[in-house]
XYZ file of N, CA and C in Angstrom:
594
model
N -64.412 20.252 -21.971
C -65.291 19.533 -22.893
C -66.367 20.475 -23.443
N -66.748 21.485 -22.475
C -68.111 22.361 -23.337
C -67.757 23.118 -23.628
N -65.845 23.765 -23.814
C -65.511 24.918 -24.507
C -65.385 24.047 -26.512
N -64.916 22.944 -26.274
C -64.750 22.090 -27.047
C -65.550 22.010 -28.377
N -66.896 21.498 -27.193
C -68.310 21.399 -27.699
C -68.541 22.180 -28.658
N -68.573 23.866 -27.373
C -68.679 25.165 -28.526
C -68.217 25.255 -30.034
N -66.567 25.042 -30.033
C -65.931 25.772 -30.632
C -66.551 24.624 -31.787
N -66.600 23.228 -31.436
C -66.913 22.219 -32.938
C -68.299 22.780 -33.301
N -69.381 23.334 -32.739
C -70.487 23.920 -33.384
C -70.492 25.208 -34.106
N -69.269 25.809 -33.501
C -69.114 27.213 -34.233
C -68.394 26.899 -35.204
N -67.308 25.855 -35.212
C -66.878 25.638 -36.377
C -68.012 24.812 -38.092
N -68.636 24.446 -37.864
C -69.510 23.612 -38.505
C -70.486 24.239 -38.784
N -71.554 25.358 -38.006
C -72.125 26.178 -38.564
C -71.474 27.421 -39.279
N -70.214 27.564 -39.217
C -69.546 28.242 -40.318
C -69.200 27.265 -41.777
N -68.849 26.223 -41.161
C -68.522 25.804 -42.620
C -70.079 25.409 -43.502
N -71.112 25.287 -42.538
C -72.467 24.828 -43.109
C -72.733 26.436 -43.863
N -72.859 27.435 -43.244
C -73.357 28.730 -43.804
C -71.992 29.017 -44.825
N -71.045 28.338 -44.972
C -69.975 28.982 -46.318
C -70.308 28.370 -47.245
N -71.060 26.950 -47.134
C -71.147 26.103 -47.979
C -72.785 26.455 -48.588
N -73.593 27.142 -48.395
C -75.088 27.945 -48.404
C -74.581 28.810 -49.673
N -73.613 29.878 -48.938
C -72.842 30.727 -50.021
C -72.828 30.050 -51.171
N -71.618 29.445 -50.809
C -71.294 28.667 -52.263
C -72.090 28.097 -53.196
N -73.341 27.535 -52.642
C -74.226 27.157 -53.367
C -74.852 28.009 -53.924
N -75.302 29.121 -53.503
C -76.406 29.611 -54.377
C -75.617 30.781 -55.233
N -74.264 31.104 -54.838
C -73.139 31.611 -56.249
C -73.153 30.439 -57.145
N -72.629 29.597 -56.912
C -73.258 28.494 -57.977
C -74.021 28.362 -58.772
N -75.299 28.049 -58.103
C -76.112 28.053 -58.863
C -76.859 29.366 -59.891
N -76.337 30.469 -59.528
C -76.370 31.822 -60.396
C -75.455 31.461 -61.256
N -73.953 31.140 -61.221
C -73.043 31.048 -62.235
C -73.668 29.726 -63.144
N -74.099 28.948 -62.776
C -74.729 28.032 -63.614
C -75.436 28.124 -64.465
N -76.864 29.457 -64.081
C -77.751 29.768 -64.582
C -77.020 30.404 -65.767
N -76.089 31.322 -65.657
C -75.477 32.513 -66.400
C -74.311 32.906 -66.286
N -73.469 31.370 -67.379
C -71.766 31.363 -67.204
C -71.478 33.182 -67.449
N -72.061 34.062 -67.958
C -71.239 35.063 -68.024
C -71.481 36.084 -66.721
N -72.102 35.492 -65.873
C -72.374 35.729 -64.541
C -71.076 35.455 -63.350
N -71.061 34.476 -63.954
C -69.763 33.608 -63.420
C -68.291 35.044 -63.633
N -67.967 35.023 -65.414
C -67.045 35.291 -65.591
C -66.850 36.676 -65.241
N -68.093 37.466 -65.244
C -68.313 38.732 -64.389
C -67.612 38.749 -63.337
N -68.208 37.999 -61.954
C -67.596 38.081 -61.164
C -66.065 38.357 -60.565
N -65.638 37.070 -61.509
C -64.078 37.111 -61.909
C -63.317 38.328 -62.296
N -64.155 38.835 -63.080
C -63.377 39.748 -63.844
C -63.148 41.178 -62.977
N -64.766 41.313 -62.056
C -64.809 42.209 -60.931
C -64.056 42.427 -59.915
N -63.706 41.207 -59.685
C -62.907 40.650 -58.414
C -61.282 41.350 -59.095
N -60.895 40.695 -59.718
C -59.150 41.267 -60.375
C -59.055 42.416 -60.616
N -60.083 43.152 -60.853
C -59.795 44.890 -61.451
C -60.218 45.433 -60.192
N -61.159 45.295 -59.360
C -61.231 45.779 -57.891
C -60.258 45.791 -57.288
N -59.850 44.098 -56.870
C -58.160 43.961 -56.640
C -57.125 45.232 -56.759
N -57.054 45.479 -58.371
C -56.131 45.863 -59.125
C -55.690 47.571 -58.395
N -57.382 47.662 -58.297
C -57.447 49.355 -58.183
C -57.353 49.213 -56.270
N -57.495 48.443 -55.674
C -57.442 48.282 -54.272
C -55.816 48.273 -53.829
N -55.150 47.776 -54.694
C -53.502 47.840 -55.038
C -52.996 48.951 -54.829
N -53.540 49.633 -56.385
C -52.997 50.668 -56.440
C -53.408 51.720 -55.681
N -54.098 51.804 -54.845
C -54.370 52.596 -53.727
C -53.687 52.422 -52.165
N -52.569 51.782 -52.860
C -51.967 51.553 -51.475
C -53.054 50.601 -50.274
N -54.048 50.352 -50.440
C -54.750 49.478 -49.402
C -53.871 48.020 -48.728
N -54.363 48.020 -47.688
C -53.743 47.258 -46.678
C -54.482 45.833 -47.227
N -53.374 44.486 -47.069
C -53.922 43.714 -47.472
C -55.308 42.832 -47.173
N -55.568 43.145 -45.514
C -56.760 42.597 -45.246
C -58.025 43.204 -46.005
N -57.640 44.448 -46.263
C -59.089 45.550 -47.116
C -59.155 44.970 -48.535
N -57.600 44.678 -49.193
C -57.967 44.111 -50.526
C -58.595 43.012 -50.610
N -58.772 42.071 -49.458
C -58.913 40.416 -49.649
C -60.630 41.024 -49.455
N -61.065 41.900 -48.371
C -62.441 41.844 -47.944
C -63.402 42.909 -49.650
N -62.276 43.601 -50.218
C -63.182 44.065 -51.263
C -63.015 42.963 -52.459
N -61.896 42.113 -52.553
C -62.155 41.310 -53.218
C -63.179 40.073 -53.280
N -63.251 39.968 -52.080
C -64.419 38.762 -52.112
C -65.998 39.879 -52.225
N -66.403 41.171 -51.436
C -67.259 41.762 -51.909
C -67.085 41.851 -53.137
N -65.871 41.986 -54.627
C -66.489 42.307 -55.558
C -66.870 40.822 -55.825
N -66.468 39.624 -56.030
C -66.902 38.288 -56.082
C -68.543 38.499 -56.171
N -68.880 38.762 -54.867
C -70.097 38.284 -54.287
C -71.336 39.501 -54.822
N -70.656 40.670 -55.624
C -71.375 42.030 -55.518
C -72.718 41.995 -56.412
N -73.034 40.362 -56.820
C -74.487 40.518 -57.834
C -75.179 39.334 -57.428
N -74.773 38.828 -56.436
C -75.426 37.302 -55.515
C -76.681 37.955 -55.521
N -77.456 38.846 -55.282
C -78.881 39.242 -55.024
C -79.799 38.734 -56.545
N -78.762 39.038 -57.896
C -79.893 38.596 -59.245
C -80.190 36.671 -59.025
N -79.440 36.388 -57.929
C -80.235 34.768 -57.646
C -82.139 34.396 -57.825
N -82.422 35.631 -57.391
C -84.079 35.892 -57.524
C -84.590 36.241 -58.899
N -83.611 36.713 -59.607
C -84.392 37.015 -61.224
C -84.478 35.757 -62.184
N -85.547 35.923 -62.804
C -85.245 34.870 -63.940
C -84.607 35.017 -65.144
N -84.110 33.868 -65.549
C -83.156 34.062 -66.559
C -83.300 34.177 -67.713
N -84.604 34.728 -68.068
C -85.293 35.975 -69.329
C -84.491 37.399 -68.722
N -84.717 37.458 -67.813
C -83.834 39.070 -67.759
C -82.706 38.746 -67.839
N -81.724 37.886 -67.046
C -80.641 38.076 -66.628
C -80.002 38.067 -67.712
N -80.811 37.211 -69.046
C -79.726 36.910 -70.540
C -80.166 38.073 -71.228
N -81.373 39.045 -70.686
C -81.465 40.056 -71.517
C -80.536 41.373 -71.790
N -80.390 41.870 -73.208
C -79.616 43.102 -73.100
C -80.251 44.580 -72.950
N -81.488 44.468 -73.414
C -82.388 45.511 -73.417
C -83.852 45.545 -72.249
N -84.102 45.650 -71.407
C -84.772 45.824 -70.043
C -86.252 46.771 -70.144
N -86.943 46.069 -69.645
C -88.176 47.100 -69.674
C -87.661 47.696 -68.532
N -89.299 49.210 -68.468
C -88.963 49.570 -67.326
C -89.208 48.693 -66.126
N -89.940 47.780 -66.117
C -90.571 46.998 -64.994
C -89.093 45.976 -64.728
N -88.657 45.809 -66.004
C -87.460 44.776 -65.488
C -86.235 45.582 -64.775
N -85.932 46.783 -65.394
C -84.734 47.270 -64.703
C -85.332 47.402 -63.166
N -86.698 47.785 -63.054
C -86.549 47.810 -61.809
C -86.218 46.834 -60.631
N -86.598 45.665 -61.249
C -86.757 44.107 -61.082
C -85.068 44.161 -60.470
N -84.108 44.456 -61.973
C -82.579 44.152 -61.660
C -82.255 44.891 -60.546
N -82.406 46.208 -60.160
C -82.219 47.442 -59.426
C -82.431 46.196 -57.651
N -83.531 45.618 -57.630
C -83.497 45.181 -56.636
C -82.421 43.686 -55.845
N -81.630 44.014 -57.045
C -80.410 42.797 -56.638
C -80.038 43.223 -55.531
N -79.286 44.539 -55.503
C -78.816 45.226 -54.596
C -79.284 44.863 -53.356
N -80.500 45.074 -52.830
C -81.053 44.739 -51.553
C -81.010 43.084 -51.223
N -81.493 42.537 -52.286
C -81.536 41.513 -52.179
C -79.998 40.501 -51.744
N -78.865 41.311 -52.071
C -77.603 40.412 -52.110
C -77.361 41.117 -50.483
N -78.210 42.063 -50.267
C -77.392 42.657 -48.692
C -78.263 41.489 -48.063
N -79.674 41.133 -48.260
C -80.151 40.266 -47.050
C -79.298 39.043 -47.196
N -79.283 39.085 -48.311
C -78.626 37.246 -48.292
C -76.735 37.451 -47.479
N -76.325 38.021 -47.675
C -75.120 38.542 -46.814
C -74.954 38.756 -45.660
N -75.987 39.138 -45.258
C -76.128 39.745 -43.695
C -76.910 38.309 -42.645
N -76.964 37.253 -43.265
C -77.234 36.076 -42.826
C -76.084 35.102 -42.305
N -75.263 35.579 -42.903
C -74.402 34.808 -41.952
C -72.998 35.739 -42.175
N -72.286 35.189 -40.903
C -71.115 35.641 -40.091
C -69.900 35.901 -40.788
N -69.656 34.951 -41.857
C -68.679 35.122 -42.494
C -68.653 36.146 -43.719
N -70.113 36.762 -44.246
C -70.104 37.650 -45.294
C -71.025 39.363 -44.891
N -70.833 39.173 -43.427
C -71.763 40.008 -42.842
C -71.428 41.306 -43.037
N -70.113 41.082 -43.567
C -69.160 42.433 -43.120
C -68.619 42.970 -44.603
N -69.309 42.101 -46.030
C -69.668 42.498 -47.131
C -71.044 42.902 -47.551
N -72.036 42.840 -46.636
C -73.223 43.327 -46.549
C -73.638 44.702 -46.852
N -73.143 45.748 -46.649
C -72.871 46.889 -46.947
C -72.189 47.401 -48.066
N -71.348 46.552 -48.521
C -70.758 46.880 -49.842
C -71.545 46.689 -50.880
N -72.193 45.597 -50.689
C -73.094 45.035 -51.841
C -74.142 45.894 -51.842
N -74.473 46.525 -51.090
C -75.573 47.044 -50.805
C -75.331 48.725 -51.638
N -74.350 48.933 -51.518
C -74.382 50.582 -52.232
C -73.440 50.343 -53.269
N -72.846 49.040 -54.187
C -72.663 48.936 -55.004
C -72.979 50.201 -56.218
N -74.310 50.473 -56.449
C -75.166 51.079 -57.723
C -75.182 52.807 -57.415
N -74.548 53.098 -56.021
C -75.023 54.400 -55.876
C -73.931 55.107 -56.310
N -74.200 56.665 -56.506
C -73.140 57.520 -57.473
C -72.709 58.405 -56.097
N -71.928 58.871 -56.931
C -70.976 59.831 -56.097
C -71.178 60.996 -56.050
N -72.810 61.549 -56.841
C -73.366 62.772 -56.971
C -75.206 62.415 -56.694
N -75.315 60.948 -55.902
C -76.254 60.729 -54.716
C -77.525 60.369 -55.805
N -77.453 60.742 -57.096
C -78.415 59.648 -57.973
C -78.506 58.439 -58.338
N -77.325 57.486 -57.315
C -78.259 56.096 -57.779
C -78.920 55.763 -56.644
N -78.662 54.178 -56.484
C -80.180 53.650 -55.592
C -79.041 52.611 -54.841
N -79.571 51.790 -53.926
C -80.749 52.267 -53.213
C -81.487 52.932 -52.439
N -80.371 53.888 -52.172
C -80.431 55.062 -50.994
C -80.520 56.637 -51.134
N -79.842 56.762 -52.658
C -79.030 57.675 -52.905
C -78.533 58.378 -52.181
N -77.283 57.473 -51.646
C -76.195 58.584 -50.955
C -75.212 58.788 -51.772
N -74.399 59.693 -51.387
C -73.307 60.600 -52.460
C -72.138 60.802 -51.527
N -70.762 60.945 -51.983
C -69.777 61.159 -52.176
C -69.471 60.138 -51.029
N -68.774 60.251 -49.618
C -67.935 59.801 -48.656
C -69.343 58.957 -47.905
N -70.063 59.233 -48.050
C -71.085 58.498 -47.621
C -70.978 57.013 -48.040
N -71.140 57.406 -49.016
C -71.000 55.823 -49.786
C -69.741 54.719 -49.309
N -69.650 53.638 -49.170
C -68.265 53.156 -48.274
C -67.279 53.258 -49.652
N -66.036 53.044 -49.140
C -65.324 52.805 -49.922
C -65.085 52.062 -51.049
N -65.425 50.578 -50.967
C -64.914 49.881 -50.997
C -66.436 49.325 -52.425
N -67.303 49.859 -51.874
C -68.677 50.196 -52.808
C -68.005 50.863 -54.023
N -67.441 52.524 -53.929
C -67.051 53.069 -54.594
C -65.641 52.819 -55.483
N -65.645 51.743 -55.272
C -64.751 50.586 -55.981
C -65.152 49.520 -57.205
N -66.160 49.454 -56.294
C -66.793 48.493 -57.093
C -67.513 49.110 -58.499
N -67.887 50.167 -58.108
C -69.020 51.059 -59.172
C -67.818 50.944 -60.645
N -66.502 51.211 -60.609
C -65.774 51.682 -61.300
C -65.391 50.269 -61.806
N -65.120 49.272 -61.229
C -64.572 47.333 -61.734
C -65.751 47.549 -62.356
N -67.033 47.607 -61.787
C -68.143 46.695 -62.701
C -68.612 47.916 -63.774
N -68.214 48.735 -64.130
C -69.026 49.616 -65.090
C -67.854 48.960 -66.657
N -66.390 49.400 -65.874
C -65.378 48.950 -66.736
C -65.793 47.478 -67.166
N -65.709 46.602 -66.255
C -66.131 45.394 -67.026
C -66.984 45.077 -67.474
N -68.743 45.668 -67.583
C -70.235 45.597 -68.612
C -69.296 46.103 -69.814
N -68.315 46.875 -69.721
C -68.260 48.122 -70.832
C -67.146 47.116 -71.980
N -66.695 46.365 -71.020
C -65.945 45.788 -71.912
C -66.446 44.589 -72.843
N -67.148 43.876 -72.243
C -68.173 42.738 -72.740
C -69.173 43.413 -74.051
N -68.846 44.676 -74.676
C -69.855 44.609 -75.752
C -69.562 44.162 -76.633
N -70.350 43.007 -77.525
C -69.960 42.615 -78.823
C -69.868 43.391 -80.018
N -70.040 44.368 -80.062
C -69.977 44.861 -81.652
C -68.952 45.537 -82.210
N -68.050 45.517 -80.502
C -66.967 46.264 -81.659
C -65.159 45.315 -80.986
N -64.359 45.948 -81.124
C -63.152 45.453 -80.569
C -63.203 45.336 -79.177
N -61.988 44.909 -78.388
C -61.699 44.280 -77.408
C -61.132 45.980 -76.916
N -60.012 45.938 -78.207
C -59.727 47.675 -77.511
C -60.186 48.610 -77.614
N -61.143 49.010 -78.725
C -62.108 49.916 -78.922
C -63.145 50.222 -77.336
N -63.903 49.424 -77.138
C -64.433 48.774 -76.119
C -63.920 49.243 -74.915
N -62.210 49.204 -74.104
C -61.251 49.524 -73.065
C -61.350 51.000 -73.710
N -60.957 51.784 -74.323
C -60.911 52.904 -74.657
C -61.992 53.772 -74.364
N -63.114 53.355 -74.590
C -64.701 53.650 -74.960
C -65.041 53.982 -72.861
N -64.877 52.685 -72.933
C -65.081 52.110 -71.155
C -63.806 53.438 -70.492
N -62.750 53.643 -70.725
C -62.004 54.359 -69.886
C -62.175 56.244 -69.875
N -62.826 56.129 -71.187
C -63.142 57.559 -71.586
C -64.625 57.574 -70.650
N -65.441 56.865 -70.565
C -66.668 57.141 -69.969
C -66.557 57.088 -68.246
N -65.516 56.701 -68.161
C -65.456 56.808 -66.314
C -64.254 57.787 -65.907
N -63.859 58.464 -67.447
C -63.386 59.505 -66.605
C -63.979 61.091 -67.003
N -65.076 60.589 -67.979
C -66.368 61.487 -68.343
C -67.083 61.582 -67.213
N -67.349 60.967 -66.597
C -68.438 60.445 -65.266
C -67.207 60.702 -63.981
N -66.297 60.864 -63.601
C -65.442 60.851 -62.332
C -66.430 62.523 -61.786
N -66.412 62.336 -60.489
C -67.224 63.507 -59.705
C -68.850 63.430 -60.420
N -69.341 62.578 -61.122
C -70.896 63.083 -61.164
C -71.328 60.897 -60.455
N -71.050 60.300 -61.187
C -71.201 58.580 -61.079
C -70.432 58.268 -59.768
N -68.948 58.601 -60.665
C -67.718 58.124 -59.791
C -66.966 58.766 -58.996
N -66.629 58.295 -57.642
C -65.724 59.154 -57.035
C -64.339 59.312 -57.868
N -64.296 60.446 -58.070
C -63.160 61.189 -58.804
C -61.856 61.073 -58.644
N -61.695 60.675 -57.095
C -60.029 60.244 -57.176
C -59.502 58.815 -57.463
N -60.547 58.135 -57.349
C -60.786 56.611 -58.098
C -60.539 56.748 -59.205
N -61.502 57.515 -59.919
C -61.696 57.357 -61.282
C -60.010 57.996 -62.134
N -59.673 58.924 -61.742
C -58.636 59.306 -61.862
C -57.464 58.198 -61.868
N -57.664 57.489 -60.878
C -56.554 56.678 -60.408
C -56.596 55.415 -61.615
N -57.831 55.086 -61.702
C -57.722 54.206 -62.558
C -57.793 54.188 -63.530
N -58.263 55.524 -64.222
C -57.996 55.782 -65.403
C -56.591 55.692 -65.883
N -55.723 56.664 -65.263
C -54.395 56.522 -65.453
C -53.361 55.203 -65.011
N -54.010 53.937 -63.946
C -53.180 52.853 -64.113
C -53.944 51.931 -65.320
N -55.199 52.086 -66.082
C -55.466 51.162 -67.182
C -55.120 51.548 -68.306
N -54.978 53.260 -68.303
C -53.918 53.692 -69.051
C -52.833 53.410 -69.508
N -51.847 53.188 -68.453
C -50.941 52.414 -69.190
C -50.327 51.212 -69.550
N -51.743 50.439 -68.869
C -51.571 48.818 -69.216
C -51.855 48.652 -70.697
C-alpha cells in the first residue's frame, strides 16, 4: 500500500509539473502565434539534422523536445519586444536573458531537467563569442550546437521582403559562411549539404 501510495504521488506530481510546462508554452504561443510556429519549425529541422547524423533515437526525441522548448525563457519579456524586429541595446539584452531564464524554468522539474542545459547554451558559438558563458567548440553540448544551426536557419527564413527561396539560399550561404567561427563546422557542413539538396 505505501509503495502504491508513492508511485500515485510520483505519478501526479509529474503529470501536475507537465501540465505547468504546458501552460506557460502556451501561454507564450498565445502571446506570439509566430512563437508558436517557431518552435515547430525548430523542432523538425533539429529533428532533421539529428537524423542525419546518424543519432540514436532516444537523443533525437530529447533534442527534439529541447528544440520545442529552446525559447520558453522569452515567457518574461513583454510583447513590445517579442513583436519587435529592431531591438535596442537595452532590449537585446533583455532577449539575451531568455537563455537563463528557460534553464531555471527547466531545471524545475524532473521531466525537462535533462533539457536544461541545452536551452541554456542554445546562443553560444563555436568560436566562444556568444553568451551566456561563452564557451566554444566541444564544450558546448551537442545537442545546443544543433540547435544554433535549426534556429538561425529558421529566423533566416521568416524574412518578409524577399522570397521563400531567396531567403533558404541567403540562410544556407550564411551558416556555411559562419561554420567554424558561430557554428560547429561539421554540423554546418552536414546541413548545408542535406538542405542542399532538398
Amino acid at each position: 500500500a505505501e509503495n502504491a501510495m508513492y508511485k500515485d504521488k510520483t505519478l501526479s506530481r509529474k503529470a501536475v509539473n507537465r501540465d505547468i510546462i504546458d501552460h506557460i508554452v502556451q501561454t507564450l504561443h498565445d502571446r506570439n502565434p509566430q512563437e508558436k510556429k517557431h518552435s515547430d519549425d525548430v523542432r523538425d529541422v533539429a529533428g532533421k539534422i539529428g537524423r542525419a547524423m546518424g543519432l540514436p533515437s532516444l537523443e533525437i526525441s530529447r533534442l527534439e523536445r529541447a528544440a520545442y522548448l529552446h525559447d520558453i525563457g522569452k515567457i518574461v519579456l513583454e510583447d513590445e519586444i517579442l513583436n519587435k524586429t529592431q531591438l535596442t541595446e537595452e532590449e537585446q539584452a533583455r532577449m539575451r536573458d531568455h537563455a537563463g531564464v528557460g534553464y531555471r524554468i527547466l531545471s524545475l522539474f524532473d521531466d525537462t531537467l535533462d533539457l536544461a542545459e541545452y536551452v541554456y547554451s542554445h546562443h553560444e558559438r563555436w568560436d566562444g563569442q556568444g553568451y551566456p558563458r561563452g564557451l566554444a567548440g566541444e564544450q558546448i553540448p551537442q545537442i545546443s550546437r544543433i540547435l544554433a544551426v535549426a534556429e538561425v536557419y529558421d529566423r533566416m527564413l521568416r524574412r518578409k521582403d524577399r522570397s521563400l527561396e531567396e531567403n533558404r539560399r541567403e540562410a544556407l550561404a550564411r551558416i556555411r559562411q559562419e561554420a567554424g567561427t558561430r557554428f560547429d563546422p561539421d554540423i554546418a557542413a552536414l546541413f548545408v549539404r542535406e538542405m542542399g539538396e532538398a
